[in-house]
Coordinates of C-alpha atoms in Angstrom, one line a residue:
M1 CA 0.0 0.0 0.0
I2 CA 2.8 2.3 1.0
L3 CA 4.7 1.3 -2.1
N4 CA 1.8 2.3 -4.3
R5 CA 1.6 5.7 -2.7
L6 CA 5.4 6.3 -3.2
Q7 CA 5.1 5.4 -6.9
A8 CA 2.2 7.8 -7.3
L9 CA 4.2 10.6 -5.7
M10 CA 7.2 10.0 -7.9
L11 CA 5.0 10.1 -11.0
S12 CA 3.5 13.4 -9.8
L13 CA 7.0 14.9 -9.2
T14 CA 8.1 13.8 -12.7
A15 CA 5.1 15.4 -14.3
L16 CA 5.6 18.6 -12.4
S17 CA 9.3 18.8 -13.3
F18 CA 8.4 18.4 -17.0
W19 CA 5.8 21.1 -16.8
V20 CA 8.2 23.5 -15.1
M21 CA 10.9 22.9 -17.7
T22 CA 8.6 23.3 -20.6
G23 CA 6.8 26.3 -19.1
C24 CA 10.1 28.4 -18.7
S25 CA 11.4 28.1 -22.3
D26 CA 12.7 31.3 -24.2
S27 CA 9.6 31.4 -26.3
D28 CA 7.6 32.1 -23.2
K29 CA 9.7 35.0 -21.8
P30 CA 8.0 38.5 -21.6
D31 CA 8.9 40.8 -24.5
N32 CA 8.0 44.1 -22.9
L33 CA 11.0 44.5 -20.5
E34 CA 12.2 48.1 -20.3
P35 CA 15.7 49.1 -21.5
V36 CA 18.6 49.6 -19.1
I37 CA 20.4 53.0 -19.4
E38 CA 24.2 53.2 -18.5
I39 CA 26.3 56.4 -18.4
L40 CA 30.1 56.2 -19.1
P41 CA 32.9 58.4 -17.7
A42 CA 33.2 61.9 -19.4
T43 CA 36.1 62.4 -21.9
D44 CA 37.8 65.2 -23.8
I45 CA 37.4 67.6 -20.9
T46 CA 38.6 71.2 -21.4
R47 CA 37.9 74.4 -19.6
C48 CA 34.5 74.9 -21.2
E49 CA 33.7 71.6 -22.9
A50 CA 33.3 67.9 -22.2
V51 CA 32.1 64.8 -24.1
V52 CA 29.6 62.6 -22.2
S53 CA 28.6 59.2 -23.4
G54 CA 26.2 56.3 -22.5
R55 CA 24.8 53.0 -23.6
V56 CA 21.2 51.8 -24.0
H57 CA 20.8 48.1 -23.4
M58 CA 17.5 47.0 -25.1
R59 CA 15.7 44.0 -23.4
G60 CA 12.7 43.7 -25.5
T61 CA 10.5 45.6 -27.9
T62 CA 9.9 48.5 -25.5
G63 CA 11.7 51.5 -27.1
L64 CA 12.6 54.9 -25.9
T65 CA 10.7 58.0 -27.0
S66 CA 13.4 60.4 -25.8
L67 CA 16.9 60.4 -24.5
A68 CA 18.9 63.2 -22.9
F69 CA 22.0 63.9 -20.8
Y70 CA 21.2 66.1 -17.7
Y71 CA 24.0 68.0 -16.1
A72 CA 24.5 70.8 -13.6
P73 CA 27.3 72.2 -11.3
E74 CA 27.5 70.3 -8.0
A75 CA 28.0 73.5 -6.0
G76 CA 25.1 75.9 -5.9
G77 CA 22.5 73.4 -7.0
G78 CA 19.8 74.6 -9.4
A79 CA 18.0 73.0 -12.2
Y80 CA 19.8 70.6 -14.6
D81 CA 20.4 71.6 -18.2
F82 CA 20.0 68.9 -20.8
E83 CA 21.3 67.9 -24.2
Q84 CA 18.9 65.8 -26.3
V85 CA 20.4 62.9 -28.2
E86 CA 19.1 60.6 -30.9
V87 CA 17.0 57.6 -29.9
S88 CA 17.2 55.8 -33.3
G89 CA 18.2 52.5 -31.6
A90 CA 21.9 53.2 -31.3
E91 CA 23.4 51.3 -28.4
T92 CA 26.0 54.0 -27.7
V93 CA 25.2 57.7 -27.6
S94 CA 27.3 60.8 -26.9
T95 CA 27.2 64.6 -27.0
L96 CA 29.5 67.6 -26.5
L97 CA 28.6 69.8 -23.6
T98 CA 29.7 73.4 -24.3
N99 CA 29.8 76.7 -22.4
L100 CA 30.8 75.0 -19.2
K101 CA 32.4 77.0 -16.4
P102 CA 36.1 76.5 -16.0
G103 CA 37.4 74.8 -12.8
T104 CA 33.9 73.5 -12.0
T105 CA 32.7 70.0 -10.9
Y106 CA 29.5 68.8 -12.7
S107 CA 27.0 66.0 -12.1
C108 CA 25.6 64.3 -15.1
Y109 CA 23.2 61.4 -15.8
L110 CA 21.5 60.0 -18.9
Q111 CA 17.7 59.8 -18.8
G112 CA 15.2 58.3 -21.2
R113 CA 11.5 57.9 -21.5
T114 CA 9.3 55.1 -22.8
S115 CA 5.6 55.4 -23.4
T116 CA 4.9 54.4 -19.8
A117 CA 8.0 55.2 -17.7
T118 CA 11.0 57.4 -17.1
L119 CA 14.4 55.6 -16.9
R120 CA 17.6 57.0 -15.5
S121 CA 21.3 56.0 -15.3
E122 CA 23.6 56.4 -12.4
T123 CA 25.1 59.9 -11.8
I124 CA 28.7 60.6 -12.6
T125 CA 30.8 63.6 -11.9
F126 CA 33.6 65.4 -13.8
S127 CA 35.6 68.6 -13.4
T128 CA 36.4 71.1 -16.1
Q129 CA 39.9 72.4 -16.3
P130 CA 40.6 75.7 -14.6
N131 CA 41.5 78.9 -16.4
E132 CA 45.2 79.6 -16.7
L133 CA 47.7 82.1 -18.0
P134 CA 47.6 83.1 -21.7
T135 CA 49.9 81.3 -24.0
L136 CA 51.9 83.0 -26.8
T137 CA 54.6 82.3 -29.3
R138 CA 58.1 83.6 -29.8
A139 CA 58.3 87.0 -31.4
E140 CA 59.5 87.0 -35.1
A141 CA 61.3 89.9 -36.7
L142 CA 59.5 90.8 -39.9
S143 CA 61.5 93.8 -40.9
T144 CA 64.5 95.4 -39.3
G145 CA 66.3 98.7 -39.7
P146 CA 68.9 101.1 -38.1
T147 CA 66.5 102.5 -35.5
G148 CA 63.5 100.1 -35.4
I149 CA 62.1 96.6 -35.9
I150 CA 58.7 95.2 -36.8
V151 CA 57.9 92.1 -34.8
E152 CA 55.0 89.6 -34.9
F153 CA 53.9 87.2 -32.3
E154 CA 50.7 85.1 -31.7
I155 CA 48.5 84.8 -28.6
T156 CA 47.4 81.3 -29.1
D157 CA 45.1 81.1 -26.0
D158 CA 43.8 83.7 -23.6
G159 CA 43.7 81.1 -20.8
G160 CA 39.9 81.3 -20.6
E161 CA 40.0 84.9 -19.2
A162 CA 39.7 88.2 -20.9
L163 CA 43.1 89.7 -21.9
L164 CA 44.0 92.7 -19.9
S165 CA 47.2 93.7 -21.7
A166 CA 49.7 92.4 -24.3
G167 CA 52.7 93.6 -26.2
C168 CA 56.4 93.5 -26.2
E169 CA 59.0 94.5 -23.6
V170 CA 62.1 96.0 -25.0
A171 CA 65.4 95.8 -23.0
D172 CA 68.5 97.8 -23.9
V173 CA 71.3 95.3 -23.2
S174 CA 73.9 98.0 -22.9
N175 CA 72.4 99.8 -20.0
G176 CA 69.7 97.5 -18.6
L177 CA 66.9 99.9 -19.3
S178 CA 63.6 98.5 -20.5
W179 CA 60.2 99.7 -21.6
R180 CA 57.0 98.2 -22.9
V181 CA 55.1 98.8 -26.1
N182 CA 51.4 97.7 -25.7
I183 CA 48.8 96.5 -28.1
A184 CA 45.8 98.9 -28.1
A185 CA 42.9 97.8 -25.9
D186 CA 40.6 97.2 -28.8
G187 CA 43.2 94.8 -30.3
L188 CA 43.5 92.5 -27.3
T189 CA 42.4 89.3 -28.9
V190 CA 43.7 85.8 -29.6
G191 CA 45.6 85.7 -32.8
K192 CA 48.6 87.3 -34.5
H193 CA 49.8 90.8 -33.6
R194 CA 52.4 93.1 -35.1
L195 CA 54.2 95.9 -33.3
V196 CA 56.5 98.6 -34.6
L197 CA 59.3 99.2 -32.1
G198 CA 60.9 102.4 -33.2
N199 CA 63.3 105.2 -32.1
L200 CA 65.9 102.6 -31.0
T201 CA 69.5 103.5 -30.5
P202 CA 71.6 102.6 -33.6
L203 CA 74.3 99.9 -33.3
T204 CA 72.8 98.6 -30.0
Q205 CA 71.7 95.2 -28.8
F206 CA 68.1 94.8 -27.6
T207 CA 66.2 91.9 -26.1
I208 CA 62.5 91.7 -27.2
T209 CA 60.0 89.7 -25.1
P210 CA 56.3 89.3 -26.0
F211 CA 53.9 89.2 -23.1
A212 CA 50.2 88.8 -22.4
A213 CA 48.2 89.1 -19.1
N214 CA 44.8 88.1 -17.9
S215 CA 43.2 88.2 -14.4
I216 CA 45.2 85.1 -13.4
G217 CA 48.6 86.6 -14.2
E218 CA 51.1 87.4 -17.0
A219 CA 52.8 85.0 -19.4
T220 CA 55.8 85.7 -21.6
G221 CA 57.0 84.2 -24.9
Q222 CA 60.5 83.3 -25.7
P223 CA 62.6 86.4 -26.2
I224 CA 64.7 87.3 -29.3
D225 CA 67.9 89.3 -29.5
F226 CA 68.2 92.1 -32.1
T227 CA 71.0 94.5 -32.9
T228 CA 70.3 97.7 -34.7
Q229 CA 72.7 98.3 -37.6
N230 CA 72.8 100.1 -41.0
S231 CA 71.4 97.0 -42.8
I232 CA 67.6 96.9 -43.3
I233 CA 65.6 93.7 -43.9
L234 CA 62.2 94.0 -45.3
K235 CA 60.4 90.7 -45.3
E236 CA 57.3 92.4 -46.6
A237 CA 57.0 95.3 -49.0
G238 CA 55.8 98.6 -47.7
A239 CA 57.6 98.4 -44.3
L240 CA 60.6 100.8 -44.8
A241 CA 59.0 103.8 -43.2
S242 CA 57.8 101.7 -40.2
V243 CA 61.4 100.7 -39.2
F244 CA 62.2 104.4 -38.9
E245 CA 59.0 105.2 -36.9
G246 CA 59.6 107.8 -34.2
T247 CA 63.1 108.6 -35.5
P248 CA 63.6 112.3 -36.1
V249 CA 67.2 112.1 -37.4
V250 CA 69.0 109.4 -39.5
S251 CA 72.7 110.0 -39.1
L252 CA 73.8 107.0 -41.2
R253 CA 75.7 107.6 -44.4
R254 CA 75.2 104.2 -46.0
L255 CA 72.1 102.0 -46.1
L256 CA 72.1 98.4 -47.0
I257 CA 68.6 97.1 -47.8
S258 CA 67.4 93.6 -48.6
G259 CA 64.0 92.1 -49.1
Y260 CA 60.9 93.5 -50.9
M261 CA 60.3 97.2 -51.8
N262 CA 57.2 98.7 -53.4
G263 CA 56.1 102.3 -54.2
D264 CA 55.7 103.2 -50.5
D265 CA 59.2 102.1 -49.7
F266 CA 60.8 104.0 -52.6
R267 CA 58.8 107.1 -51.7
F268 CA 60.3 107.0 -48.2
L269 CA 63.8 106.2 -49.5
R270 CA 63.7 109.1 -51.9
M271 CA 62.9 111.4 -49.0
L272 CA 65.9 110.1 -47.1
L273 CA 68.0 110.9 -50.2
G274 CA 66.8 114.5 -50.3
A275 CA 63.8 114.3 -52.7
P276 CA 60.8 116.4 -51.7
A277 CA 58.6 114.6 -49.2
L278 CA 55.2 113.5 -50.6
G279 CA 51.9 113.0 -48.8
G280 CA 52.0 110.4 -46.0
V281 CA 55.8 110.5 -45.7
P282 CA 57.2 112.1 -42.6
E283 CA 60.1 114.5 -43.1
I284 CA 63.2 113.1 -41.4
E285 CA 66.6 114.8 -41.2
S286 CA 68.8 112.4 -43.1
S287 CA 72.5 111.9 -43.9
V288 CA 72.0 109.0 -46.2
S289 CA 74.0 109.3 -49.4
E290 CA 74.9 105.7 -50.3
I291 CA 72.5 102.9 -51.0
D292 CA 73.1 99.2 -51.6
L293 CA 69.9 97.6 -53.0
T294 CA 71.7 94.5 -54.4
D295 CA 69.4 92.1 -52.5
V296 CA 66.2 94.0 -53.0
R297 CA 63.3 92.7 -55.1
I298 CA 61.3 95.6 -56.6
V299 CA 57.6 94.6 -56.5
E300 CA 54.4 96.3 -57.8
G301 CA 52.1 97.8 -55.2
G302 CA 51.9 100.6 -52.7
G303 CA 51.4 104.2 -53.7
S304 CA 53.2 106.3 -56.3
Y305 CA 56.9 106.8 -55.5
D306 CA 57.1 110.2 -57.1
G307 CA 53.5 111.4 -57.3
A308 CA 52.9 110.1 -60.8
R309 CA 54.6 106.7 -61.3
F310 CA 54.3 103.3 -59.7
T311 CA 56.7 100.4 -59.2
E312 CA 56.8 97.4 -61.5
N313 CA 58.2 93.9 -60.7
D314 CA 62.0 93.8 -61.1
K315 CA 62.2 97.1 -63.0
V316 CA 64.1 100.3 -62.1
T317 CA 61.4 102.5 -63.7
T318 CA 61.6 106.1 -64.9
G319 CA 62.3 108.5 -62.0
L320 CA 62.5 105.7 -59.4
L321 CA 65.6 107.3 -57.9
A322 CA 65.5 110.6 -59.8
D323 CA 65.8 114.1 -58.2
C324 CA 67.6 112.8 -55.1
P325 CA 70.3 115.5 -54.5
S326 CA 72.0 113.6 -51.7
L327 CA 72.5 110.3 -53.6
R328 CA 76.2 109.7 -54.3
V329 CA 76.6 105.9 -54.7
A330 CA 73.9 103.5 -55.9
L331 CA 74.0 99.7 -56.2
L332 CA 70.8 98.7 -57.9
P333 CA 68.9 95.4 -57.3
S334 CA 70.6 92.4 -58.8
S335 CA 67.3 91.0 -59.9
A336 CA 66.3 94.1 -62.0
T337 CA 65.9 93.4 -65.7
L338 CA 65.2 97.0 -66.8
L339 CA 67.0 100.3 -66.1
A340 CA 64.6 102.8 -67.7
R341 CA 65.5 106.2 -69.2
D342 CA 66.0 108.8 -66.5
A343 CA 65.7 106.3 -63.7
V344 CA 68.4 108.3 -61.8
A345 CA 67.9 111.6 -63.6
R346 CA 69.0 114.9 -62.0
C347 CA 70.9 113.2 -59.2
E348 CA 73.6 115.9 -59.2
A349 CA 75.8 114.2 -56.6
L350 CA 75.6 110.7 -58.1
G351 CA 79.2 109.7 -58.7
E352 CA 79.0 105.9 -58.8
L353 CA 76.4 103.6 -60.4
T354 CA 76.5 99.8 -60.9
V355 CA 74.3 98.2 -63.6
P356 CA 72.9 94.9 -62.2
A357 CA 73.7 91.5 -63.7
A358 CA 70.1 90.8 -64.8
V359 CA 69.5 94.0 -66.8
E360 CA 68.5 93.3 -70.3
T361 CA 67.3 96.8 -71.3
L362 CA 69.3 99.9 -70.4
L363 CA 68.7 103.6 -71.2
P364 CA 70.7 106.6 -69.9
S365 CA 69.7 109.2 -67.4
A366 CA 70.2 112.9 -67.8
G367 CA 71.3 115.5 -65.3
C368 CA 74.0 113.5 -63.5
P369 CA 77.1 115.8 -63.9
S370 CA 79.0 114.0 -61.1
L371 CA 78.7 110.6 -62.6
R372 CA 82.3 109.9 -63.5
A373 CA 82.0 106.1 -64.2
I374 CA 79.4 103.5 -64.6
D375 CA 80.1 99.9 -63.6
V376 CA 78.4 96.7 -65.0
S377 CA 78.2 93.5 -63.0
A378 CA 80.5 90.9 -64.5
P379 CA 77.8 88.2 -65.0
N380 CA 75.7 90.6 -67.2
I381 CA 75.5 89.0 -70.7
D382 CA 74.0 92.1 -72.4
F383 CA 76.2 94.9 -71.4
A384 CA 79.9 95.7 -70.5
A385 CA 81.7 98.6 -69.0
V386 CA 85.0 99.8 -70.5
D387 CA 86.8 102.5 -68.6
G388 CA 83.5 103.4 -66.9
V389 CA 81.6 103.7 -70.2
V390 CA 78.7 101.3 -70.9
F391 CA 78.6 99.3 -74.2
N392 CA 76.7 96.3 -75.3
H393 CA 78.4 93.1 -74.4
D394 CA 80.4 92.9 -77.7
V395 CA 81.5 96.5 -77.5
T396 CA 79.9 97.3 -80.9
D397 CA 77.3 99.7 -79.5
I398 CA 78.0 102.5 -77.0
V399 CA 74.9 102.9 -74.7
W400 CA 75.8 105.4 -72.0
F401 CA 78.7 107.7 -71.6
P402 CA 78.8 109.1 -68.0
Q403 CA 78.3 112.9 -67.8
G404 CA 81.0 113.4 -65.3
K405 CA 83.7 112.0 -67.5
T406 CA 85.6 115.0 -69.0
G407 CA 88.3 115.8 -71.6
G408 CA 88.6 114.1 -75.0
Y409 CA 87.5 110.6 -75.8
T410 CA 88.2 108.0 -78.5
L411 CA 85.7 105.3 -79.2
P412 CA 86.9 101.7 -79.5
S413 CA 87.5 100.6 -83.0
T414 CA 85.0 97.8 -82.6
V415 CA 82.0 100.2 -82.3
T416 CA 79.6 100.3 -85.2
K417 CA 76.7 102.2 -83.5
I418 CA 76.1 105.1 -81.1
S419 CA 72.8 104.6 -79.3
E420 CA 70.1 107.2 -78.7
N421 CA 71.2 109.8 -76.1
A422 CA 74.5 107.9 -75.5
F423 CA 76.4 111.2 -74.9
L424 CA 73.4 113.2 -73.6
G425 CA 74.6 116.1 -71.5
T426 CA 78.2 114.8 -71.4
Q427 CA 81.1 117.2 -70.6
I428 CA 83.6 115.9 -73.1
S429 CA 85.1 118.6 -75.3
G430 CA 86.2 116.3 -78.1
L431 CA 85.3 112.9 -79.6
V432 CA 87.1 110.7 -82.1
I433 CA 84.7 108.4 -83.9
P434 CA 86.3 105.5 -85.8
P435 CA 85.3 104.8 -89.4
S436 CA 83.6 101.6 -88.3
V437 CA 80.6 103.6 -87.0
K438 CA 77.7 103.3 -89.4
T439 CA 74.8 104.4 -87.2
I440 CA 74.3 107.3 -84.8
A441 CA 70.9 107.3 -83.2
R442 CA 68.6 110.3 -82.5
G443 CA 69.9 112.8 -80.0
A444 CA 73.1 110.9 -79.5
F445 CA 75.1 114.0 -78.5
A446 CA 72.3 116.3 -77.4
G447 CA 73.2 118.8 -74.7
S448 CA 76.9 117.8 -74.6
A449 CA 79.8 120.1 -74.3
L450 CA 81.4 119.3 -77.6
T451 CA 83.0 122.2 -79.4
E452 CA 83.7 120.4 -82.7
I453 CA 83.2 116.9 -84.2
T454 CA 83.9 114.9 -87.3
L455 CA 81.5 112.2 -88.4
P456 CA 82.8 109.2 -90.4
D457 CA 82.5 108.8 -94.1
N458 CA 80.5 105.5 -93.6
L459 CA 77.7 107.4 -91.8
A460 CA 74.7 108.0 -94.1
N461 CA 72.2 109.6 -91.8
V462 CA 72.6 112.6 -89.5
S463 CA 69.7 111.7 -87.2
E464 CA 67.0 113.9 -85.7
G465 CA 68.3 116.2 -82.9
M466 CA 71.8 114.6 -83.1
F467 CA 73.5 117.8 -81.7
Q468 CA 70.4 119.5 -80.3
G469 CA 71.3 121.7 -77.3
C470 CA 75.1 121.5 -77.8
A471 CA 75.6 125.2 -76.9
S472 CA 79.4 125.2 -77.4
L473 CA 79.4 123.3 -80.7
A474 CA 80.9 125.5 -83.4
T475 CA 82.3 123.2 -86.0
V476 CA 80.8 120.0 -87.5
R477 CA 82.2 117.9 -90.3
L478 CA 79.9 115.5 -92.1
G479 CA 81.4 112.5 -94.0
T480 CA 81.4 111.8 -97.7
G481 CA 78.7 109.2 -97.4
T482 CA 76.1 111.6 -95.9
T483 CA 72.7 111.3 -97.6
Y484 CA 70.3 112.6 -95.0
V485 CA 70.1 115.4 -92.3
G486 CA 67.2 115.1 -89.9
N487 CA 65.1 117.7 -88.2
Y488 CA 66.6 119.9 -85.4
A489 CA 70.0 118.2 -86.0
F490 CA 71.8 121.5 -85.1
D491 CA 69.1 123.2 -83.0
G492 CA 70.6 125.2 -80.0
T493 CA 74.2 125.0 -81.2
A494 CA 76.7 127.9 -81.8
L495 CA 77.5 126.5 -85.2
T496 CA 79.6 128.7 -87.4
H497 CA 81.2 126.2 -89.7
L498 CA 79.5 123.2 -91.3
Y499 CA 81.6 120.9 -93.6
V500 CA 79.7 118.5 -95.9
G501 CA 81.9 115.9 -97.6
A502 CA 79.2 114.6 -100.0
A503 CA 79.5 115.8 -103.6
E504 CA 75.8 115.5 -104.0
P505 CA 73.7 117.6 -101.5
P506 CA 72.2 115.3 -98.9
F507 CA 68.4 115.3 -98.4
A508 CA 67.6 117.8 -95.7
A509 CA 64.4 117.5 -93.6
G510 CA 62.1 120.5 -93.3
E511 CA 63.5 121.7 -90.0
A512 CA 67.0 120.4 -90.5
F513 CA 68.5 123.9 -90.1
F514 CA 66.2 125.2 -87.5
N515 CA 68.2 126.8 -84.7
R516 CA 66.6 128.6 -81.8
S517 CA 70.0 130.2 -80.8
L518 CA 70.9 131.9 -84.0
A519 CA 69.9 132.4 -87.6
M520 CA 72.0 129.4 -88.8
T521 CA 71.7 129.9 -92.5
E522 CA 72.8 133.5 -92.1
V523 CA 75.6 133.0 -89.6
C524 CA 77.1 129.6 -90.4
V525 CA 79.5 129.1 -93.2
L526 CA 78.7 126.0 -95.3
H527 CA 81.8 124.3 -96.7
V528 CA 81.2 121.9 -99.7
P529 CA 83.5 119.8 -101.8
S530 CA 85.3 121.5 -104.7
G531 CA 83.2 121.6 -107.8
S532 CA 79.9 121.1 -106.0
I533 CA 79.0 124.6 -104.9
K534 CA 76.6 125.1 -107.8
K535 CA 74.6 122.0 -106.8
Y536 CA 74.3 123.2 -103.2
R537 CA 73.3 126.7 -104.2
N538 CA 70.6 125.4 -106.4
N539 CA 69.2 123.0 -103.7
S540 CA 66.0 124.3 -102.1
K541 CA 67.4 123.7 -98.6
W542 CA 71.2 124.0 -98.8
G543 CA 70.8 127.0 -101.0
L544 CA 69.4 128.9 -98.0
F545 CA 72.9 129.4 -96.6
D546 CA 74.2 132.9 -97.2
H547 CA 77.8 131.8 -97.1
I548 CA 78.8 128.7 -99.1
E549 CA 82.5 127.9 -99.8
E550 CA 84.3 125.1 -101.4
F551 CA 87.2 123.2 -99.8

């Protein structure tokens, strides 16, 4: 009986066990469990920002209708701010919290909502970094000069506080004195800053230290050492006047300049060399008389250098250094490809001039009575200097005879051409022209001090204005090959004897014998070859001479 009862009990327990096992299968689990929300430690924490992240662990089909991070400073209490994040099913969410207070501890949790409940993570804390001193870079010298320097430095971070002051401290190493040059209050911002430090003592060493201060304190950048000297470095065009800022007197005789120069720079340089000051250029008492621009690059830009003209890239343009009465010595930029007509005109004290190596086009300047010699850089492949006179490289064409060279002169036997204005305003009293010369260009001897001259037989054309303005010229001998006499060839001369070697009267232009100084055809004696006087008397132009004689 008892055995039967035990058997029945075992059967019941077995059935119950089977029911429990089958009733707890996965297929019978509830599918409406709520998500679990987890918050992670904050990252990328700065003074005013932090990144907060969290995870959403889904446990069924119940989804979130909203999800947000709630955060607030621990001290002071108050309502939590929040940052909404996507609830698109992403397991990991994050957001950037901004406009946080520096040096502050925050509490933060992640909270979500379902259609029936509000779910919330644990609360974490994080602390933003505190404000600090500003940070700034080392000062960089942009342009330097005999009495000043232009420096640039960058304030890379204000430290989280408003800047109270910034600038550069300048210390005179020779005497230990120092002073500060401050950035204007409206310019106190993070970024690059430039300062002009002027009125410095020449040939003196200075230490320049950038600084910036906020309410926490003052920070300094790495200092630089700088020694004022007569060399000027212009890393940017237009800075020449700035490196002399605050300087009333420039006592240096020689200036060595390198870097970039535009119209503003040359306008200021011209003032230092005695040219009239133009608008915007301060008048400074200057002793500068020698300039070395070898390492200068002339660039376009800036204002007019003389009130009418502007700089062009790598060109010594007309009037660029003209009308500078103090200029005695000029070394022009080695990169210049053009030396224009009258580039140094009317520089009465100019005694030495060097033509750069890169010059491909060269024209003379007038009004330089002290210019005794012109040099040409040896690497120049287009021009050469012989005894201070400029020729083309093969010495077949004379280009520029310096006005200050006096006495008589004999052209090299290789010369076949005399270029336009080559002897303009020169002080030579006599010139020997070899028979190799076949071409003499317009105005070649204009304004010179010649008293007499003989042209070679191979020369056919007496060009326009060839002797115009030669006030002392009294005797001219034209060669046997002369066929043409141009307008104003003898205008302004004191011509009293004109010899023509051609048996046939050359063609004379309409104003060939015009002379503002005298009635040439009445005063001047025309000498013609024996047996040709009748031809000249019967010529409509040559026949105007009152006095015609054979020789």
